[in-house]
CSV table of C-alpha atoms and ligand atoms in Angstrom, one decimal:
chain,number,residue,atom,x,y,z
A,16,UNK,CA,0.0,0.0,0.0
A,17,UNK,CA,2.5,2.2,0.8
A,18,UNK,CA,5.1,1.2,-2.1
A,19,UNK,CA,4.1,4.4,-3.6
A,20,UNK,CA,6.3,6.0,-1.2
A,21,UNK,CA,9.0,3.5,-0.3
A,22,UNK,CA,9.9,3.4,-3.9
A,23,UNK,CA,10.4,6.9,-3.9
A,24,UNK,CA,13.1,7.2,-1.2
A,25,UNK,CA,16.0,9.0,-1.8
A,26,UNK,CA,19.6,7.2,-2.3
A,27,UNK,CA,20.4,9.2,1.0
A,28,UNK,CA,16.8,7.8,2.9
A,29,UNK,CA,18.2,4.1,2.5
A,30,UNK,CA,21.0,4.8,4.4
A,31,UNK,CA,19.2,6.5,7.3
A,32,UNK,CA,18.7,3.7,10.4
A,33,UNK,CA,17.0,4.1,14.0
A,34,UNK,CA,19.5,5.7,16.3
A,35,UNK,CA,19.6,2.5,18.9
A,36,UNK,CA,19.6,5.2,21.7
A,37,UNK,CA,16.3,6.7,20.5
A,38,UNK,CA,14.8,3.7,20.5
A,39,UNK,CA,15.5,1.9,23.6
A,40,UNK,CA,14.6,5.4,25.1
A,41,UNK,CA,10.7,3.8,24.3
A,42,UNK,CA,11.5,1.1,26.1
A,43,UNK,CA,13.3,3.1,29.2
A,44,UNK,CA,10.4,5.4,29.7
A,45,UNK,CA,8.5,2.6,31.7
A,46,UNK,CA,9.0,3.5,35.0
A,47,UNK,CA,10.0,0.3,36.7
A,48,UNK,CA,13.0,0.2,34.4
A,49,UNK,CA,16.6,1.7,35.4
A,50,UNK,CA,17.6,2.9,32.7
A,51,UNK,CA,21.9,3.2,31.9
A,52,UNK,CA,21.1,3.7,28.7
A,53,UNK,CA,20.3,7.5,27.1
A,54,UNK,CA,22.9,10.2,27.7
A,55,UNK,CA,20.1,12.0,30.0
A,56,UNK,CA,20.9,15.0,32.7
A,57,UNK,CA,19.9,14.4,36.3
A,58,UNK,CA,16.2,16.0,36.2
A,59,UNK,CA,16.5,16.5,39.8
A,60,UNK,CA,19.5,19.3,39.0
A,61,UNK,CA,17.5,21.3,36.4
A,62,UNK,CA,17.3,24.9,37.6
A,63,UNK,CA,13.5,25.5,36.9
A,64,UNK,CA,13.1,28.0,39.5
A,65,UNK,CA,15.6,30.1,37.9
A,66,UNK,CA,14.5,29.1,34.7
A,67,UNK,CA,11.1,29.8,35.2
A,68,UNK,CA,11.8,33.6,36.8
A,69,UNK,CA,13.9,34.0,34.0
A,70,UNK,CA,11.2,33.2,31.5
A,71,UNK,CA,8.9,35.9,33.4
A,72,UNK,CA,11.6,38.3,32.5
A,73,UNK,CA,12.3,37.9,28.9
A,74,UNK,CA,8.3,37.6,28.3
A,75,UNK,CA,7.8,40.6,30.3
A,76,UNK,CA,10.6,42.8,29.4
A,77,UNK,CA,10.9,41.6,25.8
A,78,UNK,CA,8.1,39.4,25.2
A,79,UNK,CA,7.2,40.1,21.4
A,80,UNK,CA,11.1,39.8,20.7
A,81,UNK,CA,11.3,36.0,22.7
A,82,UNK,CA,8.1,35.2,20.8
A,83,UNK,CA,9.3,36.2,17.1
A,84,UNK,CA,11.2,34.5,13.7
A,85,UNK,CA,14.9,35.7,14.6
A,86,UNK,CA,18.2,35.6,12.5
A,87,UNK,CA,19.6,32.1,11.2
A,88,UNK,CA,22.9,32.9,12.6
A,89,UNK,CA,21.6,33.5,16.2
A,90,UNK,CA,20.2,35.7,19.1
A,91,UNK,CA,23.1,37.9,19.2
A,92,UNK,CA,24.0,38.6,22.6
A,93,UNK,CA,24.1,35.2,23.1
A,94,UNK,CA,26.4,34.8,19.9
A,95,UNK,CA,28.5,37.2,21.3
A,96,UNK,CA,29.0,35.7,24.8
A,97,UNK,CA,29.8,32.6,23.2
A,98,UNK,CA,32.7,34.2,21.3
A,99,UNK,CA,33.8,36.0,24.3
A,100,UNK,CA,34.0,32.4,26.0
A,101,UNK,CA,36.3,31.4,23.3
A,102,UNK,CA,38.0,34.2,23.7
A,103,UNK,CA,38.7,33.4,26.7
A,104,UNK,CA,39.9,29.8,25.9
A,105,UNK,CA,42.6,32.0,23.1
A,106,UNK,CA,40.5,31.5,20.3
A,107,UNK,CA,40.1,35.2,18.2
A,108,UNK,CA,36.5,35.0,17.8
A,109,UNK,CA,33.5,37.0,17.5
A,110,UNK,CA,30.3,36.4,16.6
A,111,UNK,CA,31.2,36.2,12.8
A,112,UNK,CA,32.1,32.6,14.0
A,113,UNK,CA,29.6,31.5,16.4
A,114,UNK,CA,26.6,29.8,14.5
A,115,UNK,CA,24.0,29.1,17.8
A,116,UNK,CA,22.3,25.7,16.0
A,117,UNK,CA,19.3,23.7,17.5
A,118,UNK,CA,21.3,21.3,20.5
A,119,UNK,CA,24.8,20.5,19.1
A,120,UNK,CA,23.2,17.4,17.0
A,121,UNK,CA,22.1,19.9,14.5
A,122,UNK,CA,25.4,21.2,14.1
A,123,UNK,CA,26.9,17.7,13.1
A,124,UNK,CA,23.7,17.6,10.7
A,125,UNK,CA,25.2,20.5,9.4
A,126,UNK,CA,28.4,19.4,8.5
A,127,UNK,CA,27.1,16.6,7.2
A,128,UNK,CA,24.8,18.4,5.0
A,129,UNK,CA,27.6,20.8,3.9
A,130,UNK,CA,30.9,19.1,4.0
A,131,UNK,CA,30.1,15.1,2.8
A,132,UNK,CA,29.6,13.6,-0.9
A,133,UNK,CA,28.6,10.6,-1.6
A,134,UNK,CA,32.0,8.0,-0.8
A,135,UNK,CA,33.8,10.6,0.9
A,136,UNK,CA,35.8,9.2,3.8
A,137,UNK,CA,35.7,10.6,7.4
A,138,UNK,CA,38.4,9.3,10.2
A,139,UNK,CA,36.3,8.6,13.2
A,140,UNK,CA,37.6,7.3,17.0
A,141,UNK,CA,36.4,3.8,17.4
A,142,UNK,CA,34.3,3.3,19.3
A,143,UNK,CA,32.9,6.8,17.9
A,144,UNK,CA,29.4,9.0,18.4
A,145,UNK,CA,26.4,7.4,17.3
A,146,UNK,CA,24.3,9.5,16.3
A,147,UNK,CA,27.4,11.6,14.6
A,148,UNK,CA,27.4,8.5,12.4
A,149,UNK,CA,23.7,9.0,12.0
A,150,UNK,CA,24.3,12.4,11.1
A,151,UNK,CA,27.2,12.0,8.6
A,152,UNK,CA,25.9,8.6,7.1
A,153,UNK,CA,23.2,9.7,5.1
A,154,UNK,CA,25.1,11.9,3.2
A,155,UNK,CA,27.1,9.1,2.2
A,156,UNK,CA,30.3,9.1,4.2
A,157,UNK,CA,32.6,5.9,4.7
A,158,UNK,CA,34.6,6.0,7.9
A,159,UNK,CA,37.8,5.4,8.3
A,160,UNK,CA,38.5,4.0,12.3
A,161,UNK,CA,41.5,4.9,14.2
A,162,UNK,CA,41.0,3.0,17.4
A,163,UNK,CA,41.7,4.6,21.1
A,164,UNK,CA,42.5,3.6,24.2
A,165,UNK,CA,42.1,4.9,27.7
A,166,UNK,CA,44.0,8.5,26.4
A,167,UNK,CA,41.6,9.0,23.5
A,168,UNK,CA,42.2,8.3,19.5
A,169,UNK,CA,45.4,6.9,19.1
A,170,UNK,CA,47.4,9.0,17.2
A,171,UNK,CA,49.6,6.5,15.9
A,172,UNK,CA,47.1,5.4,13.9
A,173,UNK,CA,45.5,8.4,13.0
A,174,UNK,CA,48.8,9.1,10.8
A,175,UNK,CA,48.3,6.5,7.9
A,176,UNK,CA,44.7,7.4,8.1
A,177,UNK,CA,45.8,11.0,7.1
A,178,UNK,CA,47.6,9.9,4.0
A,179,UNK,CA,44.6,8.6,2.3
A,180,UNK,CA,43.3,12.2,2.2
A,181,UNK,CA,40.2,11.7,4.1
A,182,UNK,CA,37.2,14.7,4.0
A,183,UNK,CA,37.8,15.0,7.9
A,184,UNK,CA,38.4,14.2,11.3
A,185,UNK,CA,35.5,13.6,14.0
A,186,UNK,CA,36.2,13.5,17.5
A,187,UNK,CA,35.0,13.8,20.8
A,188,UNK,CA,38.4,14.4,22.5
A,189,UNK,CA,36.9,14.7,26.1
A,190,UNK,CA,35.0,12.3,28.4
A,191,UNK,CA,34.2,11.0,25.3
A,192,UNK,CA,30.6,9.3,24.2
A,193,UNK,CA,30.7,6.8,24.9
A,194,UNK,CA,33.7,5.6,26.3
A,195,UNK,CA,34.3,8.6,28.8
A,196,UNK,CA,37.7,8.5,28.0
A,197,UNK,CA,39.7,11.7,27.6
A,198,UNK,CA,42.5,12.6,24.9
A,199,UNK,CA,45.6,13.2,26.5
A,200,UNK,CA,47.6,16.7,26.4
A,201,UNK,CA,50.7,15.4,24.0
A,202,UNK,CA,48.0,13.5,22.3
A,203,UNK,CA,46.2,16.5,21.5
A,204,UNK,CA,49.2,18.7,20.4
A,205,UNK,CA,49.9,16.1,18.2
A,206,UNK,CA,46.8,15.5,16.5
A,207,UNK,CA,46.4,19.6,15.8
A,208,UNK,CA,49.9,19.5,14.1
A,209,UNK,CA,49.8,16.7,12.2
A,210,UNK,CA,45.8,17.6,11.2
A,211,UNK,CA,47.8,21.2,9.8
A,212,UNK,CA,50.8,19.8,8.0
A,213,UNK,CA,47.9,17.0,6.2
A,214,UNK,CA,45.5,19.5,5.6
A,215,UNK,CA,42.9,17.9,7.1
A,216,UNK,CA,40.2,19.6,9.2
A,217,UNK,CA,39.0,18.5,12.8
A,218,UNK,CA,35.5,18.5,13.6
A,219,UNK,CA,35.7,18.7,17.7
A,220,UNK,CA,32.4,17.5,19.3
A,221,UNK,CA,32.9,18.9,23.5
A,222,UNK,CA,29.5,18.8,25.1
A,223,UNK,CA,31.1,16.9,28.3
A,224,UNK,CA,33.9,19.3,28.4
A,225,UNK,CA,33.0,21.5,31.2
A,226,UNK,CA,31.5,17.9,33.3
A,227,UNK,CA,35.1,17.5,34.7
A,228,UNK,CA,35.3,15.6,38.3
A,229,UNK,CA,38.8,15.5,39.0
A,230,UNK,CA,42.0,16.8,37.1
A,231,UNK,CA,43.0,20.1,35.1
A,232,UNK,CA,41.0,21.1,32.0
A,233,UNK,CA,43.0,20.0,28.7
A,234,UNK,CA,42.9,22.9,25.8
A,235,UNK,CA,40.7,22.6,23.1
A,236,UNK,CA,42.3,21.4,20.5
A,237,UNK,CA,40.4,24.5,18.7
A,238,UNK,CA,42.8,26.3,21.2
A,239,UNK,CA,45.6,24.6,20.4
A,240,UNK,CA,45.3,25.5,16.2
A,241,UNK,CA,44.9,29.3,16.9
A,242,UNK,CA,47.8,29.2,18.8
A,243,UNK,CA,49.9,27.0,16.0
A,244,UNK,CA,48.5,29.6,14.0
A,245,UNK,CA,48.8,32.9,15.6
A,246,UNK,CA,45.8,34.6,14.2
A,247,UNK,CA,45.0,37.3,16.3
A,248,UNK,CA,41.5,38.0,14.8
A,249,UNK,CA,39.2,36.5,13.2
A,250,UNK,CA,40.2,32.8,13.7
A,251,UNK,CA,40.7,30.9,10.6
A,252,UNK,CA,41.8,27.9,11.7
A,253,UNK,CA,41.4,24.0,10.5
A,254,UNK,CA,39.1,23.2,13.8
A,255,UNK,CA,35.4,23.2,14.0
A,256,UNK,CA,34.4,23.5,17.5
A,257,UNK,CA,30.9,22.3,18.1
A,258,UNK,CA,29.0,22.6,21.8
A,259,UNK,CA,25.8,23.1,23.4
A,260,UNK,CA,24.3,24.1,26.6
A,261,UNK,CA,22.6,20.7,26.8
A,262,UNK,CA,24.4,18.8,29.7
A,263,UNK,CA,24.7,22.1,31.6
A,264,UNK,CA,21.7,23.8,31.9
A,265,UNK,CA,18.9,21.7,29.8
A,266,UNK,CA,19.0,19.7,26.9
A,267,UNK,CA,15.0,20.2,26.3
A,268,UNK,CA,16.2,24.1,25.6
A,269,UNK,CA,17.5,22.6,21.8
A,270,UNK,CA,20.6,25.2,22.4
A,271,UNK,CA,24.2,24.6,21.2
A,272,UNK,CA,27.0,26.5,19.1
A,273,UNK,CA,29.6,26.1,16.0
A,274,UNK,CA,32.9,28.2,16.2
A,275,UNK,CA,34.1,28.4,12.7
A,276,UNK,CA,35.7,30.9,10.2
A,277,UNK,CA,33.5,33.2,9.2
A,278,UNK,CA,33.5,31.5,5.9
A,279,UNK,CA,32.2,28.5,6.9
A,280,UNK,CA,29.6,30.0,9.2
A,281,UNK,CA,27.9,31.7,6.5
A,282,UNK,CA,27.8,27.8,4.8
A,283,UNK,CA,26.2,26.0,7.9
A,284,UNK,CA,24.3,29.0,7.9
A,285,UNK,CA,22.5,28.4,4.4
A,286,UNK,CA,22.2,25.0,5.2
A,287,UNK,CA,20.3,25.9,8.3
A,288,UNK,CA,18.0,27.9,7.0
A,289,UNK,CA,16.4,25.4,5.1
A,290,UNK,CA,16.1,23.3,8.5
A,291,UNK,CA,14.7,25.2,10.7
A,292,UNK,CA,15.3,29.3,9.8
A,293,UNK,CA,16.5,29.7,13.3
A,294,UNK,CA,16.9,27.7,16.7
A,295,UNK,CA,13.8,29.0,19.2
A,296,UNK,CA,14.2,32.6,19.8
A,297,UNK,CA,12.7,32.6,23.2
A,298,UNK,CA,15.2,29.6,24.4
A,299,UNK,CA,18.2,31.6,23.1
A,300,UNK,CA,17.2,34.5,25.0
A,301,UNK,CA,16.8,31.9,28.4
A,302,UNK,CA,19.9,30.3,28.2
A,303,UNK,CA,21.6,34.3,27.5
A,304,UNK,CA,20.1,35.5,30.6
A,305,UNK,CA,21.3,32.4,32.6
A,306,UNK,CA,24.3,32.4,31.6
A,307,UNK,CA,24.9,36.2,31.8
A,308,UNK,CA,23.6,35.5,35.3
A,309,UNK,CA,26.0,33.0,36.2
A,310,UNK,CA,23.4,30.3,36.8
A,311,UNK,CA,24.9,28.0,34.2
A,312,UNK,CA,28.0,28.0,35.9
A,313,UNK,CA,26.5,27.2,39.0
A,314,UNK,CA,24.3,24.2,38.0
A,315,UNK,CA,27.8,23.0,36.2
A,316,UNK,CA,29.7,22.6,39.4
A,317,UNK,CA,26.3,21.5,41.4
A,318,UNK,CA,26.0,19.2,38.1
A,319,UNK,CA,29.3,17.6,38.7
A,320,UNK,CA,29.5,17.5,41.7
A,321,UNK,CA,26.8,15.0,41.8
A,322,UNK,CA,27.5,13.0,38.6
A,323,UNK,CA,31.1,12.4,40.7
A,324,UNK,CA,28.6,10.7,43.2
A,325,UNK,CA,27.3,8.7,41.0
A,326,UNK,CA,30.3,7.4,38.7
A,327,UNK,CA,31.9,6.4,41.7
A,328,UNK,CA,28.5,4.4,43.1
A,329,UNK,CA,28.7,2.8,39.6
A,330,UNK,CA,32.1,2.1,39.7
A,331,UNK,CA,31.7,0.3,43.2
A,332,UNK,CA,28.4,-1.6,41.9
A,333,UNK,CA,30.6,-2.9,38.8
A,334,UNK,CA,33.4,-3.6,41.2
A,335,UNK,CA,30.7,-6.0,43.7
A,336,UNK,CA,28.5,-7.7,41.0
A,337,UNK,CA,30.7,-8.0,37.5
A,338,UNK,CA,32.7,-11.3,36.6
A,339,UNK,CA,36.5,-10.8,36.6
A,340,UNK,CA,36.8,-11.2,32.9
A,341,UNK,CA,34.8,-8.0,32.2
A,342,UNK,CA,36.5,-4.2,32.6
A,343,UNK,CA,35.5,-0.7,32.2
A,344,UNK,CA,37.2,3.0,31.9
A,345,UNK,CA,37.0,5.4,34.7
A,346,UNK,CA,36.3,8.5,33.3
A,347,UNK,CA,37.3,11.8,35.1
A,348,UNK,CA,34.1,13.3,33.9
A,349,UNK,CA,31.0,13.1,31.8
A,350,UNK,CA,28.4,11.3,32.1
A,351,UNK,CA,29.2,7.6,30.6
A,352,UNK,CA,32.0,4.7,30.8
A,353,UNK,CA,32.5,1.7,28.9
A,354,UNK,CA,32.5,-1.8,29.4
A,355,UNK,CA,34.0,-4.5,27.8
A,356,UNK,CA,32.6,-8.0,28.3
A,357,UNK,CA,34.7,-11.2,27.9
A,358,UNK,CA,35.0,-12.1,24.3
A,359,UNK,CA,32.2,-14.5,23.8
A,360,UNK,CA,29.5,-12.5,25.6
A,361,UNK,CA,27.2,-10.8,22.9
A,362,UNK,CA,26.2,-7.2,24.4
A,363,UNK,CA,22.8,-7.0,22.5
A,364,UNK,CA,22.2,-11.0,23.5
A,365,UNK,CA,22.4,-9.2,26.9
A,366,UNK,CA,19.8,-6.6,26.6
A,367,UNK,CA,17.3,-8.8,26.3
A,368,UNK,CA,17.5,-10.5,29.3
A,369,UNK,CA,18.6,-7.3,31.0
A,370,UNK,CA,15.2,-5.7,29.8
A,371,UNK,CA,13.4,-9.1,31.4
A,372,UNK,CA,15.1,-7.9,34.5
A,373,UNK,CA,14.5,-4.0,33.6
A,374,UNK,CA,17.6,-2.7,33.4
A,375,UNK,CA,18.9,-0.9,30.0
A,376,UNK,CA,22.4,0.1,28.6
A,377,UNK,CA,23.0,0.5,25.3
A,378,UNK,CA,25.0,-2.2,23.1
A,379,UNK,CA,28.5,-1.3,21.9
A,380,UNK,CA,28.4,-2.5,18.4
A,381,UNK,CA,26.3,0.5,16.7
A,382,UNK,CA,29.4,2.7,17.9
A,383,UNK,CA,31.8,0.7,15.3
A,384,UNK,CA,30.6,1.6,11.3
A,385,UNK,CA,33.3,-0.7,10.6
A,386,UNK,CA,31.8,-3.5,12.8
A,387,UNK,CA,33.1,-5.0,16.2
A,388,UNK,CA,32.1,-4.5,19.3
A,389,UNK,CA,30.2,-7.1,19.9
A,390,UNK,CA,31.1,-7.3,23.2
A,391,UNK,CA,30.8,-4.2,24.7
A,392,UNK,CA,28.3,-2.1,26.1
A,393,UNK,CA,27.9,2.0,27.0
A,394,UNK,CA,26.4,2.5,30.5
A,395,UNK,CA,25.2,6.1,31.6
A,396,UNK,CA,26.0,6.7,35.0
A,397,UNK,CA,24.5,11.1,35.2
A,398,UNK,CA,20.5,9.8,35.1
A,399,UNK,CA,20.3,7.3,38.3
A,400,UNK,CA,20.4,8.4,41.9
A,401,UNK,CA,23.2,6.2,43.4
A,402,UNK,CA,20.6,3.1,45.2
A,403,UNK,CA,19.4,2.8,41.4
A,404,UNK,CA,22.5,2.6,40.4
A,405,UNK,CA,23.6,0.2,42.9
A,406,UNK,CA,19.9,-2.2,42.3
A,407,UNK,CA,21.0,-1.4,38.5
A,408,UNK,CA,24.2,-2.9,38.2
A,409,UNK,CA,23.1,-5.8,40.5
A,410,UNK,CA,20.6,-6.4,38.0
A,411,UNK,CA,22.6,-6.1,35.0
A,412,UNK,CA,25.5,-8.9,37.1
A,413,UNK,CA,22.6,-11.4,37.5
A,414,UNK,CA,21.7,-11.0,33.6
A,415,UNK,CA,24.8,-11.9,32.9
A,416,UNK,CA,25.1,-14.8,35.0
A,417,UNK,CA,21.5,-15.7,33.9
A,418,UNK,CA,22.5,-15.6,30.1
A,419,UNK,CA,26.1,-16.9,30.0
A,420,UNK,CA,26.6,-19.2,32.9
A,421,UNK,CA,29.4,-21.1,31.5
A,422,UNK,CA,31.1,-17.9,30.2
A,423,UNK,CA,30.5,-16.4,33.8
A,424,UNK,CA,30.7,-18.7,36.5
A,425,UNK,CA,28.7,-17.3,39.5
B,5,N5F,O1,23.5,19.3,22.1
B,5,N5F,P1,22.7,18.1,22.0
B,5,N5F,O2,21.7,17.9,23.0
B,5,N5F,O3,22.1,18.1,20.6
B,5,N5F,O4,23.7,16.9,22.1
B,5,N5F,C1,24.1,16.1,21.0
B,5,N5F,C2,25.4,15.4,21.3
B,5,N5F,C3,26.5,15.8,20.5
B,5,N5F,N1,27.6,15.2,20.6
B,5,N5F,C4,27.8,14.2,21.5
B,5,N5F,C5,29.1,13.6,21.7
B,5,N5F,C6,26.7,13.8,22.4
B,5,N5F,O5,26.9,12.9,23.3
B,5,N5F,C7,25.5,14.4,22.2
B,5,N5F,C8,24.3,14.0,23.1
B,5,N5F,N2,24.2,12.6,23.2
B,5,N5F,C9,23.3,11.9,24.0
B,5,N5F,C10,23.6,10.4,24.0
B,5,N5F,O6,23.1,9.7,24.9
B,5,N5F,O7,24.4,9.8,23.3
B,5,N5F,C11,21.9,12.1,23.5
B,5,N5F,C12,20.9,11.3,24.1
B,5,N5F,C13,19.5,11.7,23.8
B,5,N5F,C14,18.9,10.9,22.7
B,5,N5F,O8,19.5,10.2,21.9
B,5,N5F,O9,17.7,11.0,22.7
């Protein structure tokens, strides 16, 4: 019946798949599941009183402003703190290279949209961002995996990768999603300098950046190519810096940010407009007024502080009810860690039974386009108050036992 449609789809359209994520969040949503599966904020730390007193402000102050079409490119005072923040982490910006985009998702749409062709190759960390892949795929990109270990994408690897000329590099060089696992400082220099002397530009994906627990912040590598460069306006450089203001205020808002030349704003820009002509007006104004206020800032630390909590109660549950032949990373921030199972345990064999004993995490394999990763699995650790965590993991340990008894003895 509906052929008349299916045989329509574009090439792009048979490409697009389910984002697993999105679709175990169906399952997730029944309360008497704990769920380690979406990348979901604490709800308890939302800041809706301030939220909603700012929100009486804008609406009474500048209501028919908040409530308007505004520009593609951006509210601009909120443009123009974000390029003050940069400057502030030595990047020459100003707003001619802030694009504010709908959540940072939409800004990897965007690059998708303006950077891939059809067979273009991309050099992705394995395992690597899901739903970057979603974003990137349709537009028919091939990935070319460097793998990475507990300091990030190896850059060892990276280096061969580099010679076949690929469209670009994606990363998410800290607390990474979704192995929470943080590229180190020589790692980083050495991946902006050998990204220059290739030629080949770095998308940098940092929503977890500011979600640091322990340890000194490591620059951006954004950072570290306007320093190799030495621009001292308008930055020009080979790294696209993408973030939003979703996993420290609200990630309901739909706010995040590109920093770009100018030249490529006004790209992502044209290819926004036909998206959605601009991200909400009225949620651009909110998260301007709490940040101006100081209140994102304030929900980070209070955000961290309890996400700390609750990485180390998972760490300790995983410690208490997982076999010996399974390990994990131990992320000094962000919001997930990984886990890898031994060899002949099938992650995704595992979520079923795990949902039988509701509990949810999300399989490793859909992180790998090149395949692999059978056996390991992405836990969320931000979303849970630490006895769910603990009741969680317990769960999850007696699936495992329950699935593979001879692979896990009890
Ligand atoms: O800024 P926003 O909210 O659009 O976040 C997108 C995003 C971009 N880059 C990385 C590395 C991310 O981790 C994210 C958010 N990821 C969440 C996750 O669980 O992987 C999104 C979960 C929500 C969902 O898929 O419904």
């Amino acid at each position: 019946m509906t052929r008349v449609w299916s045989r329509r789809y574009a090439k792009r359209t048979l490409r697009m798949t389910s984002s697993a994520i999105r679709e175990l969040l169906k399952v997730t949503e029944q309360p008497d599941v704990i769920s380690f599966a979406g990348g979901l904020p604490a709800p308890e730390a939302f800041p809706v009183e301030e939220i909603a007193e700012a929100a009486q402000r804008i609406l009474r102050d500048d209501g028919p402003r908040a409530l308007q079409y505004s520009a593609t490119e951006g509210y601009r005072p909120l443009r123009e703190w974000v390029a003050a923040e940069m400057r502030a982490a030595n990047v020459p910006a100003s707003i001619e290279q802030v694009l504010i985009t709908t959540g940072s998702q939409q800004a990897l749409d965007l690059v998708g949209k303006v950077f891939v062709d059809p067979g273009d190759e991309l050099v992705v960390e394995t395992p690597t961002y899901l739903a970057a892949l979603q974003a990137f795929t349709p537009y028919g990109a091939q990935y070319l995996s460097a793998p990475s270990d507990a300091h990030g994408i190896r850059t060892d690897a990276v280096e061969p990768l580099f010679a076949r000329r690929p469209k670009l590099l994606y990363t998410v060089p800290t607390f990474q999603n979704p192995s929470g696992a943080t590229l180190s400082a020589a790692r980083r220099a050495r991946l902006v300098e050998m990204a220059a002397a290739h030629g080949i530009p770095i998308v940098e994906d940092e929503p977890y950046r500011e979600l640091r627990f322990q340890g000194r912040h490591l620059s951006r590598l954004i950072s570290l190519e306007a320093r190799r460069r030495g621009d001292s306006s308008d930055y020009r450089g080979g790294v696209l810096y993408a973030s939003t203001f979703s996993k420290v205020l609200s990630p309901g808002m739909r706010v995040g940010y590109v920093v770009a030349p100018a030249e490529v704003i006004v790209k992502l820009v044209q290819a926004k407009q036909s998206a959605d002509l601009n991200t909400a007006t009225f949620n651009q104004m909110l998260v301007y007024e709490l940040a101006v206020s100081g209140a994102i800032e304030r929900n980070t630390k209070k955000v961290a502080r309890l996400y700390a909590e609750r990485r180390d109660a998972m760490l300790a549950a995983l410690r208490e009810h997982f076999p010996d032949g399974a390990s994990w990373t131990q992320p000094d921030g962000g919001m997930f860690l990984w886990v890898t199972l031994p060899e002949d345990i099938d992650a995704s064999e595992l979520l079923e039974e795990a949902i039988a004993q509701h509990v949810a995490f999300v399989p490793g394999a859909p992180f790998h386009p090149n395949g692999g990763g059978a056996n390991t699995l992405r836990l969320n650790f931000s979303n849970a108050a630490p006895e769910r965590i603990h009741e969680g993991i317990a769960r999850l340990g007696r699936a495992l036992h329950a699935r593979f008894p001879s692979a896990v003895p009890a």
